[in-house]
Amino acid sequence: MSAELAQLSDEAVIEAVARADEDAIGELYDRFGKVAYGLSFRILHDATLAEDAVQEAFLQIWRSAGSYEPTRAKASTWLLTFVHRRAVDLVRREERRRTLPAETAPEPSGAGPDESVVAHSRGEVVRAALTRLPTEQREAIELAYFGGLTQSELAERLGQPLGTIKSRMFTGLQRLRVLLAEAGYESA
Amino acid sequence: MSQDPHDLLAAYALDALDADERERFERHLADCEECSEQLALLREPVAALAYAAEGPAPPEALRGRIIESARAESRAPVIKLRRANRPLTVVAAVAAAAACLAIGLGVWAHSLSSSLDRERSAKSLYEQMLAAGAVSKPLAGANGSLLVANDGRGLLVVCGLDKAPTSRTYEAWVISGDAPQPAGLFRGGGGCRQVELTQSVPNGATVAATLERAGGAARPTLPILFRTEAT
């Protein structure tokens, strides 16, 4: 059964999850567990909490798979939305959010010209695209997405009016979308 | 919030709204097709950010825990049984949850924040019975257990049973006294299946299962595949 599952598209695996196929939730984890945990850990800075977030998100996916509509979103987008929401809710609940200086994504390692051109992995492509955003847009997006800050907290932290924060996030995401497309990024 | 909800799209996509703002925005989203389309465009780059996170690898045990917890959810389809010789009705336990979520189908994101509460209210029969003090006994010969409620209602939970071959069916029996009573048909397959017994299970009775011809039998054909005693 698992061999058959491995042949399926992500979307079809979610359909199988909707039919309460336990092998399918395992398959989904095999495909997205690593990115889900990496994201949760980045947000929560704690292994136990990160595990909780991933486990709860996958459980939500297990329960909600029937409501997934492939025409609305890619499987990875849908799934990662659950994971991110869980992790952010947890970080807020745990009040573990720190008064960090603006946390930014690590630069691509050894960001020499050669390596930045040859960005192989999906993560490298995204990180490279992020570095091409205007700093203030990138900062707002990263503090929100990885820091779990609300827009009001962002405004306070960055000493900017709320309207400015909103437009930085919006413009930044739109630009990021274009940059990713230019870089040939394809989500899973 | 006197502001235009549309300029909350990016913050919403990034999960950068507080709980109240989020709820209000989702209410707006439900009626705003344009917002949904815009949101879909923003979701893609947002999801891409996850790949930039570069966290450590997950612990080995997490995969197993997720599958375990999914199993414990008992969201596995409940097979509602009729007496042998009548057609089976298969009812997914998810139906209730799915019906709740269906409201949010147009914009799946709606269901995110409140889905957890809704899902929790859609408890499976297994959970309901356990909560009501049903006694659980492990099966001999298969993975799973038998749950018997105070009023004698029985629920078989069978895991990892091969799907019955075409033209064959599993049949459950309640054996108490002389004649085994047919207690329902099921197909097996998948992960854990819940089989609601059509016969009540008296104290000391044995619950067993056999493989029978499609449609079920009036008396069990040996061998007994698995069994347990209700105490």
Short mmCIF file of C-alpha atoms in Angstrom, two decimals:
data_model
loop_
_atom_site.label_atom_id
_atom_site.label_comp_id
_atom_site.label_asym_id
_atom_site.label_seq_id
_atom_site.Cartn_x
_atom_site.Cartn_y
_atom_site.Cartn_z
CA MET A 1 0.00 0.00 0.00
CA SER A 2 2.81 2.36 0.89
CA ALA A 3 4.46 1.72 -2.45
CA GLU A 4 1.25 2.80 -4.16
CA LEU A 5 0.98 5.87 -1.98
CA ALA A 6 4.47 6.88 -2.94
CA GLN A 7 3.28 7.19 -6.54
CA LEU A 8 0.49 9.59 -5.71
CA SER A 9 0.54 13.36 -6.01
CA ASP A 10 0.50 15.32 -2.77
CA GLU A 11 -3.09 16.21 -3.45
CA ALA A 12 -4.08 12.59 -3.90
CA VAL A 13 -2.32 11.68 -0.66
CA ILE A 14 -4.47 14.25 1.14
CA GLU A 15 -7.52 12.65 -0.42
CA ALA A 16 -6.37 9.35 0.99
CA VAL A 17 -5.91 11.00 4.39
CA ALA A 18 -9.50 12.18 4.11
CA ARG A 19 -10.48 8.53 3.84
CA ALA A 20 -8.77 7.92 7.19
CA ASP A 21 -5.90 6.02 5.64
CA GLU A 22 -3.21 5.92 8.31
CA ASP A 23 -0.54 5.02 5.80
CA ALA A 24 -1.43 8.20 3.95
CA ILE A 25 -0.84 10.43 6.95
CA GLY A 26 2.52 8.69 7.31
CA GLU A 27 3.25 9.36 3.67
CA LEU A 28 2.29 12.99 4.09
CA TYR A 29 4.63 13.23 7.03
CA ASP A 30 7.44 11.65 5.01
CA ARG A 31 6.98 14.36 2.41
CA PHE A 32 6.48 17.38 4.65
CA GLY A 33 7.55 16.44 8.17
CA LYS A 34 11.01 17.87 7.77
CA VAL A 35 9.96 21.27 6.51
CA ALA A 36 7.12 21.37 9.03
CA TYR A 37 9.41 20.64 11.94
CA GLY A 38 12.10 23.01 10.69
CA LEU A 39 9.55 25.78 10.48
CA SER A 40 8.08 25.04 13.89
CA PHE A 41 11.48 24.93 15.50
CA ARG A 42 12.45 28.21 13.93
CA ILE A 43 9.33 29.82 15.38
CA LEU A 44 9.35 28.13 18.78
CA HIS A 45 13.07 27.74 19.51
CA ASP A 46 12.25 24.63 21.48
CA ALA A 47 12.32 21.01 20.39
CA THR A 48 9.41 19.84 22.53
CA LEU A 49 7.15 22.69 21.53
CA ALA A 50 8.11 22.26 17.89
CA GLU A 51 7.15 18.61 18.06
CA ASP A 52 3.86 19.51 19.68
CA ALA A 53 3.11 22.03 16.97
CA VAL A 54 3.85 19.55 14.18
CA GLN A 55 1.91 16.78 15.83
CA GLU A 56 -1.11 18.98 16.44
CA ALA A 57 -0.98 20.38 12.93
CA PHE A 58 -0.86 16.91 11.39
CA LEU A 59 -3.74 15.88 13.59
CA GLN A 60 -5.71 18.88 12.34
CA ILE A 61 -4.82 17.83 8.82
CA TRP A 62 -5.97 14.32 9.61
CA ARG A 63 -9.31 15.69 10.75
CA SER A 64 -9.73 18.34 8.11
CA ALA A 65 -8.43 16.61 5.00
CA GLY A 66 -11.99 16.26 3.74
CA SER A 67 -12.23 20.01 3.41
CA TYR A 68 -9.13 20.33 1.26
CA GLU A 69 -9.80 21.66 -2.21
CA PRO A 70 -6.98 21.09 -4.66
CA THR A 71 -8.26 23.86 -6.90
CA ARG A 72 -7.83 26.38 -4.10
CA ALA A 73 -4.32 25.68 -2.99
CA LYS A 74 -1.42 23.37 -3.50
CA ALA A 75 -1.19 20.59 -0.99
CA SER A 76 2.04 21.96 0.44
CA THR A 77 0.55 25.42 0.86
CA TRP A 78 -2.51 24.07 2.57
CA LEU A 79 -0.54 21.84 4.89
CA LEU A 80 2.07 24.41 5.81
CA THR A 81 -0.66 26.90 6.64
CA PHE A 82 -1.83 24.56 9.39
CA VAL A 83 1.69 24.05 10.66
CA HIS A 84 2.49 27.74 10.72
CA ARG A 85 -0.75 28.65 12.41
CA ARG A 86 -0.20 26.03 15.11
CA ALA A 87 3.36 27.12 15.74
CA VAL A 88 2.44 30.80 15.93
CA ASP A 89 -0.50 30.13 18.21
CA LEU A 90 1.75 28.07 20.45
CA VAL A 91 4.49 30.64 20.59
CA ARG A 92 1.99 33.28 21.54
CA ARG A 93 0.37 31.08 24.11
CA GLU A 94 3.64 30.11 25.66
CA GLU A 95 4.69 33.71 25.74
CA ARG A 96 8.03 32.61 24.62
CA ARG A 97 8.33 35.35 22.15
CA ARG A 98 11.48 37.15 22.97
CA THR A 99 12.53 40.67 22.54
CA LEU A 100 15.00 39.63 19.95
CA PRO A 101 16.67 42.06 17.71
CA ALA A 102 15.14 41.71 14.28
CA GLU A 103 15.67 38.11 13.51
CA THR A 104 16.55 37.49 9.94
CA ALA A 105 17.00 34.37 7.92
CA PRO A 106 20.52 33.05 7.83
CA GLU A 107 22.37 34.13 4.74
CA PRO A 108 22.97 31.37 2.25
CA SER A 109 26.04 29.70 3.65
CA GLY A 110 29.31 31.03 2.32
CA ALA A 111 27.37 33.51 0.25
CA GLY A 112 30.00 33.80 -2.39
CA PRO A 113 28.89 34.76 -5.86
CA ASP A 114 29.17 31.21 -7.17
CA GLU A 115 27.02 29.68 -4.52
CA SER A 116 24.33 32.31 -4.63
CA VAL A 117 23.93 31.76 -8.33
CA VAL A 118 23.73 28.01 -8.02
CA ALA A 119 20.96 27.81 -5.51
CA HIS A 120 19.95 24.23 -5.56
CA SER A 121 17.55 23.49 -2.81
CA ARG A 122 14.17 25.03 -2.43
CA GLY A 123 15.31 26.66 0.79
CA GLU A 124 18.26 28.28 -0.91
CA VAL A 125 16.05 29.69 -3.64
CA VAL A 126 13.68 31.21 -1.11
CA ARG A 127 16.46 32.61 1.05
CA ALA A 128 18.11 34.11 -1.99
CA ALA A 129 14.82 35.71 -3.02
CA LEU A 130 14.39 37.12 0.48
CA THR A 131 17.75 38.84 0.30
CA ARG A 132 16.57 40.66 -2.79
CA LEU A 133 13.65 42.25 -0.99
CA PRO A 134 14.06 45.78 0.34
CA THR A 135 15.31 45.40 3.89
CA GLU A 136 12.27 46.91 5.57
CA GLN A 137 9.89 44.60 3.70
CA ARG A 138 11.98 41.56 4.45
CA GLU A 139 12.22 42.54 8.09
CA ALA A 140 8.46 42.93 8.47
CA ILE A 141 7.77 39.61 6.74
CA GLU A 142 10.35 37.68 8.74
CA LEU A 143 9.37 39.12 12.09
CA ALA A 144 5.77 38.24 11.38
CA TYR A 145 6.31 34.81 9.87
CA PHE A 146 9.21 33.50 11.93
CA GLY A 147 8.84 35.70 14.97
CA GLY A 148 5.12 35.24 15.43
CA LEU A 149 4.57 38.96 15.98
CA THR A 150 1.21 40.52 15.28
CA GLN A 151 1.02 43.53 13.02
CA SER A 152 0.48 45.81 16.03
CA GLU A 153 3.52 44.36 17.77
CA LEU A 154 5.48 44.85 14.59
CA ALA A 155 4.46 48.49 14.40
CA GLU A 156 5.59 49.00 17.97
CA ARG A 157 8.82 47.07 17.56
CA LEU A 158 9.79 48.86 14.39
CA GLY A 159 8.48 52.23 15.49
CA GLN A 160 6.33 52.61 12.39
CA PRO A 161 2.66 53.40 11.88
CA LEU A 162 0.45 50.33 11.45
CA GLY A 163 -0.39 51.37 7.90
CA THR A 164 3.26 51.34 6.99
CA ILE A 165 3.69 47.85 8.41
CA LYS A 166 0.69 46.57 6.49
CA SER A 167 1.91 47.91 3.21
CA ARG A 168 5.43 46.58 3.81
CA MET A 169 4.03 43.11 4.34
CA PHE A 170 1.70 43.30 1.37
CA THR A 171 4.20 44.79 -1.06
CA GLY A 172 6.91 42.49 0.23
CA LEU A 173 4.85 39.36 -0.31
CA GLN A 174 3.84 40.42 -3.78
CA ARG A 175 7.42 41.13 -4.66
CA LEU A 176 8.55 37.87 -3.15
CA ARG A 177 6.05 36.08 -5.32
CA VAL A 178 7.51 37.65 -8.42
CA LEU A 179 11.09 37.00 -7.32
CA LEU A 180 10.31 33.35 -6.67
CA ALA A 181 8.68 33.00 -10.06
CA GLU A 182 11.71 34.60 -11.69
CA ALA A 183 13.96 32.18 -9.87
CA GLY A 184 11.93 29.29 -11.24
CA TYR A 185 10.76 28.36 -7.77
CA GLU A 186 8.15 25.69 -7.71
CA SER A 187 6.52 24.78 -4.49
CA ALA A 188 6.21 21.12 -3.71
CA MET B 1 -11.77 48.24 13.56
CA SER B 2 -12.70 50.98 11.18
CA GLN B 3 -10.03 49.98 8.73
CA ASP B 4 -10.63 48.42 5.36
CA PRO B 5 -10.45 44.68 5.87
CA HIS B 6 -8.72 44.29 2.54
CA ASP B 7 -5.50 45.70 3.84
CA LEU B 8 -5.37 42.90 6.37
CA LEU B 9 -4.80 40.29 3.67
CA ALA B 10 -1.04 40.13 3.98
CA ALA B 11 -1.08 40.15 7.77
CA TYR B 12 -3.66 37.39 7.71
CA ALA B 13 -1.63 35.32 5.27
CA LEU B 14 1.40 35.71 7.54
CA ASP B 15 -0.63 34.88 10.67
CA ALA B 16 0.19 38.34 11.96
CA LEU B 17 -3.29 39.19 13.21
CA ASP B 18 -4.26 38.81 16.83
CA ALA B 19 -7.14 36.50 17.67
CA ASP B 20 -9.88 39.15 17.41
CA GLU B 21 -8.58 40.62 14.20
CA ARG B 22 -8.26 37.17 12.74
CA GLU B 23 -11.79 36.23 13.59
CA ARG B 24 -13.21 39.42 12.16
CA PHE B 25 -11.17 39.04 9.03
CA GLU B 26 -12.28 35.46 8.53
CA ARG B 27 -15.87 36.56 8.84
CA HIS B 28 -15.26 39.09 6.12
CA LEU B 29 -13.39 36.54 4.03
CA ALA B 30 -16.38 34.25 4.02
CA ASP B 31 -18.32 36.73 1.89
CA CYS B 32 -15.53 38.20 -0.16
CA GLU B 33 -14.64 36.23 -3.24
CA GLU B 34 -12.10 38.81 -4.30
CA CYS B 35 -10.32 38.47 -0.94
CA SER B 36 -10.13 34.73 -1.39
CA GLU B 37 -8.51 35.11 -4.75
CA GLN B 38 -6.05 37.67 -3.48
CA LEU B 39 -5.31 35.55 -0.49
CA ALA B 40 -4.59 32.53 -2.63
CA LEU B 41 -1.95 34.58 -4.45
CA LEU B 42 -0.28 35.61 -1.20
CA ARG B 43 -0.38 32.14 0.31
CA GLU B 44 2.10 30.76 -2.17
CA PRO B 45 5.03 33.02 -1.25
CA VAL B 46 4.09 32.67 2.42
CA ALA B 47 4.25 28.89 2.22
CA ALA B 48 7.57 29.18 0.41
CA LEU B 49 8.96 30.94 3.48
CA ALA B 50 8.63 27.69 5.40
CA TYR B 51 11.39 26.24 3.26
CA ALA B 52 13.69 29.06 4.28
CA ALA B 53 13.38 28.15 7.95
CA GLU B 54 16.31 25.76 8.08
CA GLY B 55 15.50 24.19 11.40
CA PRO B 56 16.99 20.93 12.65
CA ALA B 57 15.69 17.57 11.48
CA PRO B 58 12.69 16.22 13.38
CA PRO B 59 13.23 13.49 15.95
CA GLU B 60 12.77 9.97 14.64
CA ALA B 61 9.89 9.21 16.96
CA LEU B 62 7.69 12.03 15.74
CA ARG B 63 6.38 10.14 12.74
CA GLY B 64 5.18 7.26 14.86
CA ARG B 65 3.60 9.60 17.35
CA ILE B 66 1.64 11.35 14.65
CA ILE B 67 0.32 8.09 13.29
CA GLU B 68 -0.48 6.91 16.80
CA SER B 69 -2.38 10.04 17.63
CA ALA B 70 -4.27 9.88 14.36
CA ARG B 71 -5.21 6.34 15.22
CA ALA B 72 -6.22 7.30 18.73
CA GLU B 73 -8.44 9.97 17.27
CA SER B 74 -10.44 7.05 16.00
CA ARG B 75 -11.44 8.98 13.03
CA ALA B 76 -11.38 5.71 11.20
CA PRO B 77 -14.65 5.08 9.43
CA VAL B 78 -17.28 3.58 11.67
CA ILE B 79 -18.88 0.70 9.92
CA LYS B 80 -22.49 0.69 10.91
CA LEU B 81 -23.69 -2.81 10.76
CA ARG B 82 -27.01 -4.30 10.03
CA ARG B 83 -27.86 -7.87 10.60
CA ALA B 84 -26.39 -10.34 8.19
CA ASN B 85 -28.14 -10.60 4.82
CA ARG B 86 -28.86 -6.91 4.76
CA PRO B 87 -26.75 -4.43 2.92
CA LEU B 88 -24.01 -2.72 4.85
CA THR B 89 -24.11 0.96 5.43
CA VAL B 90 -20.75 2.52 5.81
CA VAL B 91 -20.79 5.78 7.63
CA ALA B 92 -17.62 7.73 8.06
CA ALA B 93 -17.16 9.14 11.50
CA VAL B 94 -15.67 12.14 9.77
CA ALA B 95 -19.01 12.99 8.28
CA ALA B 96 -19.97 15.23 11.16
CA ALA B 97 -16.70 17.07 11.12
CA ALA B 98 -16.77 17.29 7.35
CA ALA B 99 -20.24 18.74 7.43
CA CYS B 100 -19.09 21.47 9.79
CA LEU B 101 -16.12 22.21 7.65
CA ALA B 102 -18.13 22.15 4.47
CA ILE B 103 -19.37 25.59 5.36
CA GLY B 104 -15.82 26.75 4.96
CA LEU B 105 -15.17 24.82 1.78
CA GLY B 106 -15.30 27.83 -0.47
CA VAL B 107 -12.48 29.38 1.45
CA TRP B 108 -10.80 26.58 3.28
CA ALA B 109 -8.81 28.97 5.37
CA HIS B 110 -11.91 29.86 7.33
CA SER B 111 -11.96 26.60 9.06
CA LEU B 112 -8.44 26.92 10.40
CA SER B 113 -8.91 28.72 13.65
CA SER B 114 -12.13 27.26 14.81
CA SER B 115 -11.82 23.85 13.23
CA LEU B 116 -10.16 22.38 16.26
CA ASP B 117 -13.13 23.08 18.47
CA ARG B 118 -15.54 21.80 15.90
CA GLU B 119 -13.54 18.66 15.42
CA ARG B 120 -13.43 18.00 19.10
CA SER B 121 -17.18 18.09 19.24
CA ALA B 122 -17.38 15.42 16.59
CA LYS B 123 -16.21 12.65 18.85
CA SER B 124 -16.13 9.15 17.56
CA LEU B 125 -18.30 6.45 19.02
CA TYR B 126 -15.17 4.94 20.50
CA GLU B 127 -14.41 8.09 22.44
CA GLN B 128 -18.02 8.51 23.49
CA MET B 129 -18.18 4.97 24.78
CA LEU B 130 -14.91 5.24 26.65
CA ALA B 131 -16.05 8.49 28.18
CA ALA B 132 -19.26 6.78 29.27
CA GLY B 133 -17.27 4.15 31.15
CA ALA B 134 -17.23 1.31 28.62
CA VAL B 135 -14.88 -1.53 29.45
CA SER B 136 -12.14 -2.32 26.97
CA LYS B 137 -10.72 -5.80 26.42
CA PRO B 138 -7.88 -6.68 24.05
CA LEU B 139 -8.56 -9.11 21.24
CA ALA B 140 -6.87 -12.46 21.00
CA GLY B 141 -5.78 -13.20 17.44
CA ALA B 142 -5.82 -9.64 16.09
CA ASN B 143 -4.79 -6.15 17.07
CA GLY B 144 -7.59 -4.24 18.61
CA SER B 145 -10.09 -4.33 21.39
CA LEU B 146 -13.68 -4.86 22.29
CA LEU B 147 -15.53 -2.10 24.06
CA VAL B 148 -18.65 -2.96 26.00
CA ALA B 149 -20.83 -0.23 27.43
CA ASN B 150 -22.87 -0.59 30.61
CA ASP B 151 -25.99 -1.18 28.57
CA GLY B 152 -24.33 -4.03 26.66
CA ARG B 153 -23.64 -2.13 23.45
CA GLY B 154 -20.49 -3.49 21.87
CA LEU B 155 -17.89 -1.91 19.64
CA LEU B 156 -15.09 -3.85 18.01
CA VAL B 157 -11.98 -1.90 17.13
CA VAL B 158 -9.84 -3.95 14.80
CA CYS B 159 -6.52 -2.75 13.45
CA GLY B 160 -4.42 -4.00 10.58
CA LEU B 161 -6.89 -6.61 9.41
CA ASP B 162 -6.50 -7.50 5.74
CA LYS B 163 -9.38 -6.44 3.59
CA ALA B 164 -11.78 -9.31 3.10
CA PRO B 165 -11.44 -10.89 -0.35
CA THR B 166 -14.16 -10.05 -2.85
CA SER B 167 -17.21 -12.23 -2.32
CA ARG B 168 -16.18 -12.76 1.31
CA THR B 169 -16.86 -10.79 4.44
CA TYR B 170 -15.85 -10.76 8.04
CA GLU B 171 -18.65 -11.52 10.41
CA ALA B 172 -18.80 -10.77 14.11
CA TRP B 173 -20.48 -13.08 16.58
CA VAL B 174 -21.72 -12.81 20.10
CA ILE B 175 -21.49 -16.19 21.75
CA SER B 176 -23.42 -16.54 24.94
CA GLY B 177 -25.18 -19.76 25.76
CA ASP B 178 -25.83 -22.18 22.94
CA ALA B 179 -26.03 -20.46 19.61
CA PRO B 180 -23.63 -17.84 18.36
CA GLN B 181 -25.58 -14.77 17.29
CA PRO B 182 -24.52 -12.94 14.15
CA ALA B 183 -23.46 -9.46 15.23
CA GLY B 184 -22.56 -7.75 12.01
CA LEU B 185 -20.46 -7.83 8.87
CA PHE B 186 -17.32 -5.84 8.10
CA ARG B 187 -14.70 -5.68 5.44
CA GLY B 188 -11.46 -4.90 7.24
CA GLY B 189 -8.63 -3.15 5.42
CA GLY B 190 -7.22 0.26 6.09
CA GLY B 191 -5.92 1.06 9.55
CA CYS B 192 -8.19 0.70 12.55
CA ARG B 193 -11.84 0.07 11.95
CA GLN B 194 -14.67 0.43 14.35
CA VAL B 195 -17.43 -2.10 14.09
CA GLU B 196 -20.58 -1.40 16.02
CA LEU B 197 -22.08 -4.71 17.03
CA THR B 198 -25.72 -5.35 16.21
CA GLN B 199 -26.15 -7.68 19.17
CA SER B 200 -25.80 -6.61 22.73
CA VAL B 201 -22.99 -8.26 24.62
CA PRO B 202 -24.00 -9.86 27.94
CA ASN B 203 -21.54 -10.33 30.75
CA GLY B 204 -19.26 -13.29 30.17
CA ALA B 205 -20.13 -13.57 26.48
CA THR B 206 -17.46 -14.18 23.89
CA VAL B 207 -17.19 -11.92 20.89
CA ALA B 208 -15.51 -13.52 17.91
CA ALA B 209 -15.05 -13.00 14.19
CA THR B 210 -14.90 -15.35 11.23
CA LEU B 211 -14.56 -15.03 7.50
CA GLU B 212 -17.79 -15.83 5.68
CA ARG B 213 -19.30 -15.68 2.25
CA ALA B 214 -20.56 -12.28 1.14
CA GLY B 215 -23.87 -11.57 2.78
CA GLY B 216 -22.84 -13.35 5.92
CA ALA B 217 -23.75 -16.67 7.45
CA ALA B 218 -26.28 -17.71 10.06
CA ARG B 219 -23.69 -19.80 11.85
CA PRO B 220 -19.99 -19.25 12.07
CA THR B 221 -17.66 -21.17 9.79
CA LEU B 222 -14.48 -22.06 11.57
CA PRO B 223 -11.82 -21.00 12.16
CA ILE B 224 -12.40 -18.19 14.57
CA LEU B 225 -10.02 -15.45 13.55
CA PHE B 226 -10.00 -13.50 16.74
CA ARG B 227 -12.01 -13.38 19.92
CA THR B 228 -12.27 -11.97 23.36
CA GLU B 229 -14.47 -12.37 26.37
CA ALA B 230 -16.61 -9.64 27.82
CA THR B 231 -16.39 -9.46 31.57
#
